Tab-separated table of C-alpha atoms in Angstrom:
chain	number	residue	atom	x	y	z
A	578	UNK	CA	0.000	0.000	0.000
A	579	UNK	CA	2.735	2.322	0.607
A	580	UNK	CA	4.046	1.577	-2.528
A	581	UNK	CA	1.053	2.624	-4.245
A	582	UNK	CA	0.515	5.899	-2.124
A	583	UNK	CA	4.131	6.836	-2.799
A	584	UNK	CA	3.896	6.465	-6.542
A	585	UNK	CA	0.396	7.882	-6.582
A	586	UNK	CA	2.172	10.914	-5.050
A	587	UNK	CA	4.808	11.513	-7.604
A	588	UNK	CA	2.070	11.376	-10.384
A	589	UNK	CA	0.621	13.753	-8.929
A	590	UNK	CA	3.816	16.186	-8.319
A	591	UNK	CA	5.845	15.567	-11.530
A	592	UNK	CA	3.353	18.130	-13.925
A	593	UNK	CA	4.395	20.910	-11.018
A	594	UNK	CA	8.116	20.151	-12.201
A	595	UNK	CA	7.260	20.564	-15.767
A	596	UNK	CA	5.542	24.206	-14.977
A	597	UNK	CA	6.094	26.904	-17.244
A	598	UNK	CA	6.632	29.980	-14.900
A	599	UNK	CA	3.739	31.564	-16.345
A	600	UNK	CA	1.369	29.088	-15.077
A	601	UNK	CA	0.855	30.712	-12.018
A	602	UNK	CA	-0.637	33.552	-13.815
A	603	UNK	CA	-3.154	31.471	-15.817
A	604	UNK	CA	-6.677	31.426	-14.391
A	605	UNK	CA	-7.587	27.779	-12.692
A	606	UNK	CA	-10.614	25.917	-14.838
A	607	UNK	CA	-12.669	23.096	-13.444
A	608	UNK	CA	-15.087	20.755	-14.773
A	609	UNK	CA	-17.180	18.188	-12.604
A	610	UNK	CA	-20.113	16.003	-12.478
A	611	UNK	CA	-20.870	17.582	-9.568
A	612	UNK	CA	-19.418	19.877	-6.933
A	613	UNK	CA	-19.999	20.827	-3.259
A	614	UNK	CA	-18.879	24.039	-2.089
A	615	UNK	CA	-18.612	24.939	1.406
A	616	UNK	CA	-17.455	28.816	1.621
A	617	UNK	CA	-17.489	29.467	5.184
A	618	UNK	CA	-15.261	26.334	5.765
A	619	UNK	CA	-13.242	27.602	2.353
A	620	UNK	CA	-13.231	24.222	0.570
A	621	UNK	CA	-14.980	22.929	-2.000
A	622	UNK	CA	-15.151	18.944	-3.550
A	623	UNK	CA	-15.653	18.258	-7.103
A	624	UNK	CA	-16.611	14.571	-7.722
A	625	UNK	CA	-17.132	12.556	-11.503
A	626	UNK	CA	-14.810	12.909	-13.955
A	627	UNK	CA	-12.980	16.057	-12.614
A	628	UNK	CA	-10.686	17.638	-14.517
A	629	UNK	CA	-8.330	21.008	-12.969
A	630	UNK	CA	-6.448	22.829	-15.844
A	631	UNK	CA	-4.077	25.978	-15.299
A	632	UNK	CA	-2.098	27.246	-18.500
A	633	UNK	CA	-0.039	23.993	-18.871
A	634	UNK	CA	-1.004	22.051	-16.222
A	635	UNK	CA	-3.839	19.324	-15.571
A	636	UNK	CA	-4.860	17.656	-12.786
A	637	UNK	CA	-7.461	14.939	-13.386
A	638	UNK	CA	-9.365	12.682	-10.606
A	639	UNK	CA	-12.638	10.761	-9.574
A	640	UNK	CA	-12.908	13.423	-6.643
A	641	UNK	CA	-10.817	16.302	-6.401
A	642	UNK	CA	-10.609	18.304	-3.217
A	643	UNK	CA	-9.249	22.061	-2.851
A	644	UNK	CA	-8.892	24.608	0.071
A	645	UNK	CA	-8.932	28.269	-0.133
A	646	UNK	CA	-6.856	30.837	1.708
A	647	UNK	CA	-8.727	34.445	3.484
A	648	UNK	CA	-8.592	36.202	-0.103
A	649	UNK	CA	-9.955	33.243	-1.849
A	650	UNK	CA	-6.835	32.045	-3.773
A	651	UNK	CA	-6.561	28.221	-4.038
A	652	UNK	CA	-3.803	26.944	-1.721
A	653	UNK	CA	-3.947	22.923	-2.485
A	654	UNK	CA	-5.638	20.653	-4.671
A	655	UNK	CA	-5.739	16.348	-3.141
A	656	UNK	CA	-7.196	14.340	-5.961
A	657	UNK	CA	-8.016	10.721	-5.355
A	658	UNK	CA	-8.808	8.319	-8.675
């Protein structure tokens, strides 16, 4: 199992290497079956088919999870699937 976890993990991390610097800039686009937002808690989950894109980068996942920070700028995406 912590085999899996730990290659899961550097899926996940190796687009972030491949970055272009601009990225950053680039507005975040997501498209779900479905999505639950919770604003007061500043987190929202996105479930079916989820796909994140920014400039270059794309996240896909069965559920994707993502916090917020006080001005409302994402601070971390956890997607599982």
């Amino acid at each position: 199992m912590a085999k899996r976890y730990f290659f899961g993990l550097m899926l996940a991390i190796a687009p972030a290497v491949f970055a272009l610097p601009e990225d950053r800039d680039q507005p975040i686009e997501i498209t779900a079956d479905s999505a639950v937002i919770n604003e007061k808690q500043s987190q929202a989950e996105y479930t079916g088919a989820v796909v994140v894109t920014q400039g270059t980068l794309k996240l896909e996942g069965d559920v994707v999870n993502l916090k917020t920070n006080e001005d409302g700028e994402v601070e971390t995406f956890v997607a599982k699937g």
